[in-house]
Tab-separated table of C-alpha atoms and ligand atoms in Angstrom:
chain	number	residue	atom	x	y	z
A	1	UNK	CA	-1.094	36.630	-24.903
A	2	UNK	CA	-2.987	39.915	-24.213
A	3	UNK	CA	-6.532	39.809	-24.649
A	4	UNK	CA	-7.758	43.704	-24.356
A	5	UNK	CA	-6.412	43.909	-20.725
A	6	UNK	CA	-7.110	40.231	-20.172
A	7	UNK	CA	-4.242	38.087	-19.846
A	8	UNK	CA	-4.858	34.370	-20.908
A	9	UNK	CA	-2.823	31.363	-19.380
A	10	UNK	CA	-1.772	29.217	-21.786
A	11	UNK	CA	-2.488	25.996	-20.930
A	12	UNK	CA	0.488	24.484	-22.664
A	13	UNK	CA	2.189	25.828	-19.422
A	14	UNK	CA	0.787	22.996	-17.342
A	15	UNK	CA	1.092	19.440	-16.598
A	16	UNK	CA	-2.164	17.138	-15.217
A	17	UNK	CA	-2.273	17.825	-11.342
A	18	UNK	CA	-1.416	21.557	-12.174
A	19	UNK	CA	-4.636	21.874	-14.970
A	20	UNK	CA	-6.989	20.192	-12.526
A	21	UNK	CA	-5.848	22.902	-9.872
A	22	UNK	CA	-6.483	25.322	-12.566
A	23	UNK	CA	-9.749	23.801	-13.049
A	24	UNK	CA	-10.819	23.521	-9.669
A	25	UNK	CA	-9.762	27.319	-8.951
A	26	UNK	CA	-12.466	28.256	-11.849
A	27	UNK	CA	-15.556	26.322	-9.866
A	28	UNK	CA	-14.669	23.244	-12.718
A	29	UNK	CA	-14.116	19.592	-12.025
A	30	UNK	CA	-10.942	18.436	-11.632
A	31	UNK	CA	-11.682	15.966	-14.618
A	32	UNK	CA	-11.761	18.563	-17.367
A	33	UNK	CA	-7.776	18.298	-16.995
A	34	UNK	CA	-7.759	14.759	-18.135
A	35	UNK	CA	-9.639	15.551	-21.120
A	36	UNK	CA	-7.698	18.688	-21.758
A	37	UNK	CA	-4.545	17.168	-21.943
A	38	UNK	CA	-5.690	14.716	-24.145
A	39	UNK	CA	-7.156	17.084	-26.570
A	40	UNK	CA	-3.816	19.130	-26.972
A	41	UNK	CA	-0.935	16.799	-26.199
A	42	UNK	CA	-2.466	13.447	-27.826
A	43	UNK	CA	-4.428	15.130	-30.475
A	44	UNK	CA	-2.467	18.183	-31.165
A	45	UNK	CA	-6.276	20.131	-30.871
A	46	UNK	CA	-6.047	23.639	-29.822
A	47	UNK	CA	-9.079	25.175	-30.438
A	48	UNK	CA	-11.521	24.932	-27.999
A	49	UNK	CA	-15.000	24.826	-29.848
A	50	UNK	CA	-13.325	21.654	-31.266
A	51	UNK	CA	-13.143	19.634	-27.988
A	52	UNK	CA	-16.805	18.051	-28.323
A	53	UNK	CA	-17.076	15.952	-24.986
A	54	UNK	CA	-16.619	19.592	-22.931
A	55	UNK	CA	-20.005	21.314	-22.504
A	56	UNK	CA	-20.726	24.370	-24.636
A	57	UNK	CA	-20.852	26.899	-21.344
A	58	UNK	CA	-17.061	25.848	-20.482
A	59	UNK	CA	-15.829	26.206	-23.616
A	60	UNK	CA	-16.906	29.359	-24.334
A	61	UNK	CA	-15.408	30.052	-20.800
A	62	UNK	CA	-12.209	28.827	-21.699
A	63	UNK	CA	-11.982	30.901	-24.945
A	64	UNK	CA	-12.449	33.791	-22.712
A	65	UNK	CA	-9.797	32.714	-20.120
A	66	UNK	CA	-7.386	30.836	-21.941
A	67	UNK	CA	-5.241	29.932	-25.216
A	68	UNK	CA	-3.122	27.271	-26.133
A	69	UNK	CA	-0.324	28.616	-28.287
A	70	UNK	CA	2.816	26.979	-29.595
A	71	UNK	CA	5.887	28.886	-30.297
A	72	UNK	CA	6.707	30.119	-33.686
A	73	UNK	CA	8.557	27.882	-35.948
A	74	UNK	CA	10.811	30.514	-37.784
A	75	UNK	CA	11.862	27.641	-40.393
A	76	UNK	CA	11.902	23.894	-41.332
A	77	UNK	CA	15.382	22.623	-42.138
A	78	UNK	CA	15.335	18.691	-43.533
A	79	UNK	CA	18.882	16.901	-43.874
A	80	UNK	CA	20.088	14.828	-46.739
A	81	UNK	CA	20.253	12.090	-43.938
A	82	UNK	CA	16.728	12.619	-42.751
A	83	UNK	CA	17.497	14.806	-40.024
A	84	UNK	CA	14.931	17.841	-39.435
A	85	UNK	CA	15.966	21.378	-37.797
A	86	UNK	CA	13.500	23.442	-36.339
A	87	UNK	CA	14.016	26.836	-35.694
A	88	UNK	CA	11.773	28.128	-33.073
A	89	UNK	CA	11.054	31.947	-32.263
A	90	UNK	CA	10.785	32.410	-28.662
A	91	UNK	CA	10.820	36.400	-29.105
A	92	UNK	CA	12.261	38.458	-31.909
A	93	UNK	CA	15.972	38.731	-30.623
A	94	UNK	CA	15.965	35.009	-29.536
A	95	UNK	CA	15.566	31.670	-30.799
A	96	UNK	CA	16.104	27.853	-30.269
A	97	UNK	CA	16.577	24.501	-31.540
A	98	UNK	CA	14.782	21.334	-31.965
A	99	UNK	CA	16.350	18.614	-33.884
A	100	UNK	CA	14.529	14.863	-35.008
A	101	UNK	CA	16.738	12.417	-35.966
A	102	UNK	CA	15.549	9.441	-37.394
A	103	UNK	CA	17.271	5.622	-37.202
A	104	UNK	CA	15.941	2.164	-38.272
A	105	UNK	CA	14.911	1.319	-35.059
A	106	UNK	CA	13.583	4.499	-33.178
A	107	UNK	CA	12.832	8.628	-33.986
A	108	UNK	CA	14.794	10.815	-31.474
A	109	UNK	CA	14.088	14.547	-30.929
A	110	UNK	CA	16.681	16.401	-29.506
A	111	UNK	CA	14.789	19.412	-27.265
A	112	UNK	CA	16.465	23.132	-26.177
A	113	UNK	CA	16.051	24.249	-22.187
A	114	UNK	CA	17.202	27.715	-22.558
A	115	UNK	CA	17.758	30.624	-24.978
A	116	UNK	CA	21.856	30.449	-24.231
A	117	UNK	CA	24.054	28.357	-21.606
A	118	UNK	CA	25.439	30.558	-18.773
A	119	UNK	CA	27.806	27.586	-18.034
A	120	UNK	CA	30.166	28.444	-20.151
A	121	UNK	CA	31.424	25.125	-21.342
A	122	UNK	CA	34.165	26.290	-23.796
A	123	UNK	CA	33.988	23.673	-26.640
A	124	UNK	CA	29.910	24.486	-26.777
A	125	UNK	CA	28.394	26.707	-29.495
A	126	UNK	CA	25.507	27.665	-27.250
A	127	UNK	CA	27.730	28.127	-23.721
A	128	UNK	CA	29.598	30.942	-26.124
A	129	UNK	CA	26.885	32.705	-26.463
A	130	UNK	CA	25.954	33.184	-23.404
A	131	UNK	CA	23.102	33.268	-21.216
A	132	UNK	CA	19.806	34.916	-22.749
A	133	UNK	CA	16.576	33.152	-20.533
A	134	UNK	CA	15.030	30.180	-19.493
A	135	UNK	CA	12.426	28.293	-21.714
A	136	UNK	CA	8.544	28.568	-20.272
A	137	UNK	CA	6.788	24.843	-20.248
A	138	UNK	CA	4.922	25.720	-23.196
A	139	UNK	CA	8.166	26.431	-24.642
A	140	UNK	CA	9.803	23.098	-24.167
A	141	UNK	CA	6.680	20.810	-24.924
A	142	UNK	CA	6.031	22.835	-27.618
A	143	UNK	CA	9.122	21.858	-29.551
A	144	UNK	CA	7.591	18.161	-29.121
A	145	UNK	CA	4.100	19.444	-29.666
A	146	UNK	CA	5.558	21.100	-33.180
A	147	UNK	CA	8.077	18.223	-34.333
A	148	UNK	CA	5.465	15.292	-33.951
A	149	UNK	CA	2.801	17.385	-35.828
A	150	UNK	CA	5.397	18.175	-38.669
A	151	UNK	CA	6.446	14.515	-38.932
A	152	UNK	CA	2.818	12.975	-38.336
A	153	UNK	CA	1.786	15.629	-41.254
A	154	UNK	CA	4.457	14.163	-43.330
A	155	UNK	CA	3.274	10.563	-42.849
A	156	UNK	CA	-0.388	11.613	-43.633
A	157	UNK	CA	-2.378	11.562	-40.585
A	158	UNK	CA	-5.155	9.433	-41.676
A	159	UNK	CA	-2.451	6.403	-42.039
A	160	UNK	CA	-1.646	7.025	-38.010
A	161	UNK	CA	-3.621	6.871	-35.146
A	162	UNK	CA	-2.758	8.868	-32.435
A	163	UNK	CA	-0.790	6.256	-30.769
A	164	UNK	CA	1.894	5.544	-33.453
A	165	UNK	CA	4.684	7.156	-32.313
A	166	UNK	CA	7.431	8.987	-35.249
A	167	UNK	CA	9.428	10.228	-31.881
A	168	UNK	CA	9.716	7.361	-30.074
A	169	UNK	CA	12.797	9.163	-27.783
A	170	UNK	CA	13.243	12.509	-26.242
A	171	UNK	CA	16.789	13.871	-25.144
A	172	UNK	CA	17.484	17.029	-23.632
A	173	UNK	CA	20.268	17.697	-25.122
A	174	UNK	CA	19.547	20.713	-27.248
A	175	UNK	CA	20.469	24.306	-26.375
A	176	UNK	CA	21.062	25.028	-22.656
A	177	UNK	CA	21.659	22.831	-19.286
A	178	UNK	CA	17.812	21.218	-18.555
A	179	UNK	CA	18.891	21.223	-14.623
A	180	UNK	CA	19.219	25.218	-14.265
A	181	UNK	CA	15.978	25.617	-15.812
A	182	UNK	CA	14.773	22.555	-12.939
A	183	UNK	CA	11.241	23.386	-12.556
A	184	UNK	CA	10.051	24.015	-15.731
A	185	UNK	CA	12.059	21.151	-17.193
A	186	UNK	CA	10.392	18.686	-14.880
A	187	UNK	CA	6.774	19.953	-15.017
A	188	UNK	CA	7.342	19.532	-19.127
A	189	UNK	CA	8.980	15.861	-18.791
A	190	UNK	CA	5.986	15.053	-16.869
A	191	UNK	CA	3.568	15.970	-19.707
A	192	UNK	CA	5.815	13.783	-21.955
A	193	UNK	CA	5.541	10.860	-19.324
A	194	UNK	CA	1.760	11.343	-18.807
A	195	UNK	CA	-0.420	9.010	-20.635
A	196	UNK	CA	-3.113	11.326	-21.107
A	197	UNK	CA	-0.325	13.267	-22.846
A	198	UNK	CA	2.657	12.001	-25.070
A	199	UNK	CA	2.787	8.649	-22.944
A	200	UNK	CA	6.564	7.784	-23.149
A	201	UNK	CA	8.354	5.582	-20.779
A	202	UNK	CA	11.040	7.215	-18.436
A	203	UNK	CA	13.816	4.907	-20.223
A	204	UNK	CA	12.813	7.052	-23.490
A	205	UNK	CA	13.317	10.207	-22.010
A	206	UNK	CA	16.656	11.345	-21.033
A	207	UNK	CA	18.390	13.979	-19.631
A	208	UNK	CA	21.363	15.549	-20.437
A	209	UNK	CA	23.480	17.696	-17.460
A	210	UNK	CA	26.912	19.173	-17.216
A	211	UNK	CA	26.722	17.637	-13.385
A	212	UNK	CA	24.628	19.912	-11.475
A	213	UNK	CA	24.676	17.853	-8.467
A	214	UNK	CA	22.024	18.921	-6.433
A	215	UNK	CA	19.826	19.296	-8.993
A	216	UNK	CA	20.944	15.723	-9.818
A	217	UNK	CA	19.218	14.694	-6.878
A	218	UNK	CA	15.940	16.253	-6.947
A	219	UNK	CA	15.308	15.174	-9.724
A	220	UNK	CA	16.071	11.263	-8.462
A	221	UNK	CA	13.444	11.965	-6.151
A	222	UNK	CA	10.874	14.454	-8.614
A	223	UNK	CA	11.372	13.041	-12.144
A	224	UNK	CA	13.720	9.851	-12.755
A	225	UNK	CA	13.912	9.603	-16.291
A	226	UNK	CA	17.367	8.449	-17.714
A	227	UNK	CA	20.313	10.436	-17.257
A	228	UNK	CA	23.350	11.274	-19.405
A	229	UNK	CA	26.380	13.605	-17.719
A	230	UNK	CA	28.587	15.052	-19.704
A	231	UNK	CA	31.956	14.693	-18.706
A	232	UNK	CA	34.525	14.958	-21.201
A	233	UNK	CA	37.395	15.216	-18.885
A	234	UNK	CA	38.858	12.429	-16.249
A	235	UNK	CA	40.247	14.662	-14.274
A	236	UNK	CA	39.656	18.216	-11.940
A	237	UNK	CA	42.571	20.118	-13.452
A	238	UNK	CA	41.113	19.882	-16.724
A	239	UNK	CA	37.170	19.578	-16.155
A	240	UNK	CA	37.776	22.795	-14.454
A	241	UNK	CA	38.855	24.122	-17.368
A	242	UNK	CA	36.575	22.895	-20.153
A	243	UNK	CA	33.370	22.120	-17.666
A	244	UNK	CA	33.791	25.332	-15.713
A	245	UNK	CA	30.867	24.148	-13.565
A	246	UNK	CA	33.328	21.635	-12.445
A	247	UNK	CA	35.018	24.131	-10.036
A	248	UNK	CA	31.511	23.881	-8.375
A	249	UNK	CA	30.822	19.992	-7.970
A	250	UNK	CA	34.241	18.431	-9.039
A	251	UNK	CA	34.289	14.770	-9.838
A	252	UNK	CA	34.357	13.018	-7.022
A	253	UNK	CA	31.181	14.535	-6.055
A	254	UNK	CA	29.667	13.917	-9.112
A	255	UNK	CA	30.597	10.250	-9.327
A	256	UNK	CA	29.121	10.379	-5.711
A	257	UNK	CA	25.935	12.210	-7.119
A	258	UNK	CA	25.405	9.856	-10.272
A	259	UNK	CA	25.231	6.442	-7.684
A	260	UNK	CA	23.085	8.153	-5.777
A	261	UNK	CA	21.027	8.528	-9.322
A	262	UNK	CA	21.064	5.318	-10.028
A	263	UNK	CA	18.747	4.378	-6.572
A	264	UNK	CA	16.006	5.319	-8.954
A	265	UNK	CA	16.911	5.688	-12.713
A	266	UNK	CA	14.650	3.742	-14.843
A	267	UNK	CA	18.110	1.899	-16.261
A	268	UNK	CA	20.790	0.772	-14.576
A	269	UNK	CA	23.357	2.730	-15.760
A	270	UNK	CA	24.556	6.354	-16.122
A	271	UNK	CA	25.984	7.196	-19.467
A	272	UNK	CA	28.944	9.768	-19.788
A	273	UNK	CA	29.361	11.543	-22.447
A	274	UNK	CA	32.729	12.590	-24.050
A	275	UNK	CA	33.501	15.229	-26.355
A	276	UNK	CA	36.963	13.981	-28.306
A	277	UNK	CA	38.935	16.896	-28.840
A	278	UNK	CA	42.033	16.465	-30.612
A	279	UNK	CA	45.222	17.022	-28.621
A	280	UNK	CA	42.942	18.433	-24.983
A	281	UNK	CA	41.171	14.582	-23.641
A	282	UNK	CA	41.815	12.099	-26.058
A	283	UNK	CA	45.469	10.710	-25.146
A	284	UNK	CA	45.691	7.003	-24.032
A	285	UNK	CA	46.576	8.029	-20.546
A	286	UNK	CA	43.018	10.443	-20.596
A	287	UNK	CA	41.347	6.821	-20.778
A	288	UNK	CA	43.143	4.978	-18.146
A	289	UNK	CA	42.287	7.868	-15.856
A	290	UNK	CA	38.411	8.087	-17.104
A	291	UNK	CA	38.642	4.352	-16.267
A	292	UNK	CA	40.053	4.701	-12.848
A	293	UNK	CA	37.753	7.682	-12.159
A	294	UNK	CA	34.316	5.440	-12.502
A	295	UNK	CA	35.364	2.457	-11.078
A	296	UNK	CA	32.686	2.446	-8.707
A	297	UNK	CA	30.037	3.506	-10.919
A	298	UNK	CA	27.483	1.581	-13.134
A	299	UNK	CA	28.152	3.036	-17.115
A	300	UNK	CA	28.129	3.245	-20.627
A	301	UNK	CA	30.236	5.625	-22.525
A	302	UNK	CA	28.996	7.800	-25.262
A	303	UNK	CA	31.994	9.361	-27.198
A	304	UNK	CA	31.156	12.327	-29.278
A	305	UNK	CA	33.570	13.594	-32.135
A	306	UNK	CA	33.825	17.272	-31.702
A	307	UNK	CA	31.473	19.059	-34.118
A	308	UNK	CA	33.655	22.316	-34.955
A	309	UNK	CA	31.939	25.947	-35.242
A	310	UNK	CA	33.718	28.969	-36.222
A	311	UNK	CA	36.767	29.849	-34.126
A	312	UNK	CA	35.886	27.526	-31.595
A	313	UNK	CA	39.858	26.736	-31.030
A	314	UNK	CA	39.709	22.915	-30.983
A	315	UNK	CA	40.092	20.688	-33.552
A	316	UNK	CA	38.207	17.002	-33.525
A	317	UNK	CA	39.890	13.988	-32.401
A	318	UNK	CA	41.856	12.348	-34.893
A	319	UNK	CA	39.720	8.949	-36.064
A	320	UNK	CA	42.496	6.825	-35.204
A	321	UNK	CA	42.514	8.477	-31.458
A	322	UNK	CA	39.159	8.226	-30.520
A	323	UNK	CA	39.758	4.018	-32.039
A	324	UNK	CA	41.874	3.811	-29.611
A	325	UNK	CA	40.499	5.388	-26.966
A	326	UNK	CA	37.435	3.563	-27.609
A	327	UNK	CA	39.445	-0.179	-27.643
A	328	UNK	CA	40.615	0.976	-24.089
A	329	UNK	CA	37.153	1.624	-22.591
A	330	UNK	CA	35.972	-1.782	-24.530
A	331	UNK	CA	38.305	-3.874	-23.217
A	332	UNK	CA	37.935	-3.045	-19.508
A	333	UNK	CA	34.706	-4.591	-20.398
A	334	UNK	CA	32.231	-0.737	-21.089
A	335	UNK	CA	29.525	-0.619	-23.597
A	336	UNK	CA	30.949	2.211	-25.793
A	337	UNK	CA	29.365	4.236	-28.736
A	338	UNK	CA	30.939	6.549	-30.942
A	339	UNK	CA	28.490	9.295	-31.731
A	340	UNK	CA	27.600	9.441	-35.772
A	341	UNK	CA	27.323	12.881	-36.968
A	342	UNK	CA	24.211	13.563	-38.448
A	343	UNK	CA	22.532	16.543	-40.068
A	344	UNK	CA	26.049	18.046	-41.081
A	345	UNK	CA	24.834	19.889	-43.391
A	346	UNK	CA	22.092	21.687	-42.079
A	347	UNK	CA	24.291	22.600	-38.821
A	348	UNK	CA	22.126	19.925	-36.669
A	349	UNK	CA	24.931	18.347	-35.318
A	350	UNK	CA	25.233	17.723	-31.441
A	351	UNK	CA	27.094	21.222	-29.990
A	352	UNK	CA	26.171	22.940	-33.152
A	353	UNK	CA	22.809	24.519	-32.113
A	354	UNK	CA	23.124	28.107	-32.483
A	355	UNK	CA	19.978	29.991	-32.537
A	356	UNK	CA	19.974	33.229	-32.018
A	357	UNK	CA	20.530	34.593	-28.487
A	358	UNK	CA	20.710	38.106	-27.213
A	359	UNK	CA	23.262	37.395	-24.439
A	360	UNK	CA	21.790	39.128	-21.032
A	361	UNK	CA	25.200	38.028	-19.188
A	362	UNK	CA	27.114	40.426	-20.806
A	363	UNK	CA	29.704	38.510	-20.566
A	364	UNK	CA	31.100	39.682	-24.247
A	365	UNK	CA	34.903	39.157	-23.569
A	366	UNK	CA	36.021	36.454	-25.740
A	367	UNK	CA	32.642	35.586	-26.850
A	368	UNK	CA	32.152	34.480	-30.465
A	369	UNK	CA	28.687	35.849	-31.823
A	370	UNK	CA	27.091	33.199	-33.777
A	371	UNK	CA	24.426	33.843	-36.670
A	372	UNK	CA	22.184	31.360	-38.082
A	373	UNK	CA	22.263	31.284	-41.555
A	374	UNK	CA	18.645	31.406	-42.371
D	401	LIG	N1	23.765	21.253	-21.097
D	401	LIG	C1	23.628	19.865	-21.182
D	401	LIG	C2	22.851	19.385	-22.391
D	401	LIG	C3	23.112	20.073	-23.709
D	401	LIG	S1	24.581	19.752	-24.565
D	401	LIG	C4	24.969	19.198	-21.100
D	401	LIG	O1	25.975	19.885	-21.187
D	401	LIG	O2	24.996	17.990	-20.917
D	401	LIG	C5	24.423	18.080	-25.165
D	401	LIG	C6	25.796	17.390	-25.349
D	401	LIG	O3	26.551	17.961	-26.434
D	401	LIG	C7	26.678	17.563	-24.113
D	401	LIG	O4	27.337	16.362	-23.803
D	401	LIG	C8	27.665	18.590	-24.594
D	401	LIG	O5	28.813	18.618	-23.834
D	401	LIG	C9	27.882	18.178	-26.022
D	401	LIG	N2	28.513	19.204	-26.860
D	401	LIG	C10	28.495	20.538	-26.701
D	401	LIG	N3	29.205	21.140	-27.672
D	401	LIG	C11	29.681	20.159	-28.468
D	401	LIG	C12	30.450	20.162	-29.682
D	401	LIG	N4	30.844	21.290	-30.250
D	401	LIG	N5	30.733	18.983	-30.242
D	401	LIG	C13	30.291	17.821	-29.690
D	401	LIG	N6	29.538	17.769	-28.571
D	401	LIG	C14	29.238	18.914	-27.963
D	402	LIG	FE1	25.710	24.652	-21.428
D	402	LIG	FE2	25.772	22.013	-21.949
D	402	LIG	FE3	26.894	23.781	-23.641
D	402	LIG	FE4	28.005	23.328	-21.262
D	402	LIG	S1	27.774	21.837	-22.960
D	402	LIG	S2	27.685	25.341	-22.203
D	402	LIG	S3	26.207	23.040	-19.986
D	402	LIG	S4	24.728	23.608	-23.161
């Protein structure tokens, strides 16, 4: 934001080591960042004069310098099944999605990268729309920072402290691919890792990529949280076709990539995900291949039934199909889940998350605008 001429740095924009920089570039000790990032990230506080262990002089310092400001929540959309939709305003022509989901035993929230997907996956509402920007930091921890003060609101605060978590599990698997928007991805993860911050174990947090393989492996080495790689075909000729980014790093490099992963993950496994569309991946000889093509690598399988959206040209796998399919993996001995839908009727549903996204690719040809109903 612009202050007069004065522009403040939001301090949502920065994880620990970065704020103690910060702090130590204003004359401050490097301490003030601890407290600072427990004020905002484990107390949701962001107005300064609140913050009563920071001496009067440096908060009136920081009011000058600095603001903490979430993004704008456009509108609160709550399932029949307990699911909850945020729509969140990055800038007027663009917006995102953040999705909770709720189960007996843990609260998942489901967090956006970018405004728009350049990768073009074509079964993917948001890869259709094309490419708009890349979320800032405050962006992306925002969308934690606004969903666990909605849901802690909800509860009634007084009945919480601040260390009862509602969102016990963060996947990036919202709008956009987290690995092409690598730095400001990572420095945001950390804040959720930090315990000063949102405190949650690197098995919690997990990351979703269409196989970006060298970004794979920075982050084995920057940020090893859990990873997920969506695969959805067992072969090149038809990854290229469906993954486009596939042309790029084809499988074997990826398989290559994700046991090089593994060196550090927090669990021992990688899981793949798999879009069933009807007719395209789903046949009985797709799942001999898919077995054949991870042989070698430590899995689960996640099988997702194709959520449709206007003319996206594929139809979901038939529920007998994916049975099979699923009896296949199973017996070679693979952990296998078959995705629920949830949040159907408030368009929540994995691959459904539309937002609104001026596309800056250009890339019009074929491409499906998408409005959100609001
Ligand atoms: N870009 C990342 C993370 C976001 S997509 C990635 O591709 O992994 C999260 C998951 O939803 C991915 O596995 C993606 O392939 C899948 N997905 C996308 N569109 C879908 C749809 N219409 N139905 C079901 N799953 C979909
Ligand atoms: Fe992008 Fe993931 Fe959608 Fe592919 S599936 S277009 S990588 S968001």
């Amino acid at each position: 934001m612009i202050q007069g001429k004065k522009i403040l740095v939001n301090l949502l924009n920065f994880n620990q080591p970065q704020l103690a920089k910060w702090f130590a570039e204003q004359g401050e000790k490097p301490f003030r960042a601890k407290q600072l990032m427990r004020w905002m990230h484990h107390f949701g506080v962001y107005d300064f004069e609140q913050m009563t262990d920071i001496a009067k002089v440096l908060r009136e310092k920081l009011v000058v310098d600095a603001e903490i400001t979430l993004p704008n929540v456009q509108l609160e959309q709550v399932s029949n099944d307990g699911t909850r939709k945020w729509l969140i305003g990055t800038d007027t022509a663009n917006s995102i999605e953040t999705v909770f989901i709720p189960e007996d035993d843990r609260g998942t929230l489901c967090i956006s990268s970018q405004v728009g997907c350049a990768l073009e996956c074509t079964f993917c509402s948001t890869g259709r729309q094309g490419f708009n920007r890349n979320l800032s930091v405050s962006e992306i921890i925002g969308q934690l920072a606004i969903a666990n003060q909605s849901l802690r609101q909800e509860s009634g605060y007084d009945l919480l402290s601040a260390n009862d978590r509602i969102i016990s599990n963060v996947v990036m698997m919202g709008m956009g691919e987290p690995l092409a928007n690598y730095d400001n991805v990572v420095t945001a993860m950390q804040i959720m890792l930090d315990d000063n911050a949102y405190g949650l174990s690197r098995r919690r947090v997990t990351l979703s990529t269409s196989g970006m393989v060298p970004a794979m492996d920075r982050l084995k080495e920057d940020c090893p949280v859990a990873l997920a790689v969506s695969l959805h075909a067992p072969n090149d000729a038809l990854r290229d076709v469906i993954v486009p980014i596939n042309k790029k790093y084809p499988l074997k490099e990826l398989m290559a990539a994700c046991n090089r992963y593994l060196e550090k993950a927090p669990r021992d496994f990688v899981t793949f995900e798999y879009v069933m569309l009807d007719g395209v991946n789903d046949t009985v000889e797709h799942a001999h291949q898919l077995l054949d093509l991870v042989r070698n690598v430590s899995c689960k399988f996640n099988l997702i039934p194709f959520n449709p959206f206007p003319n996206s040209g594929y139809d979901t796998s038939k529920a007998s199909h994916i049975r099979v399919f699923r009896d296949i993996l199973m017996q070679a001995g693979y952990v296998v889940t078959v995705r629920k839908t949830r949040g159907e009727d408030i368009d929540a549903a994995c691959g459904q998350l539309a937002g609104k996204v001026l596309d800056k690719t250009k890339r019009t040809a074929n491409r499906i605008p998408i409005e959100v109903v609001e």
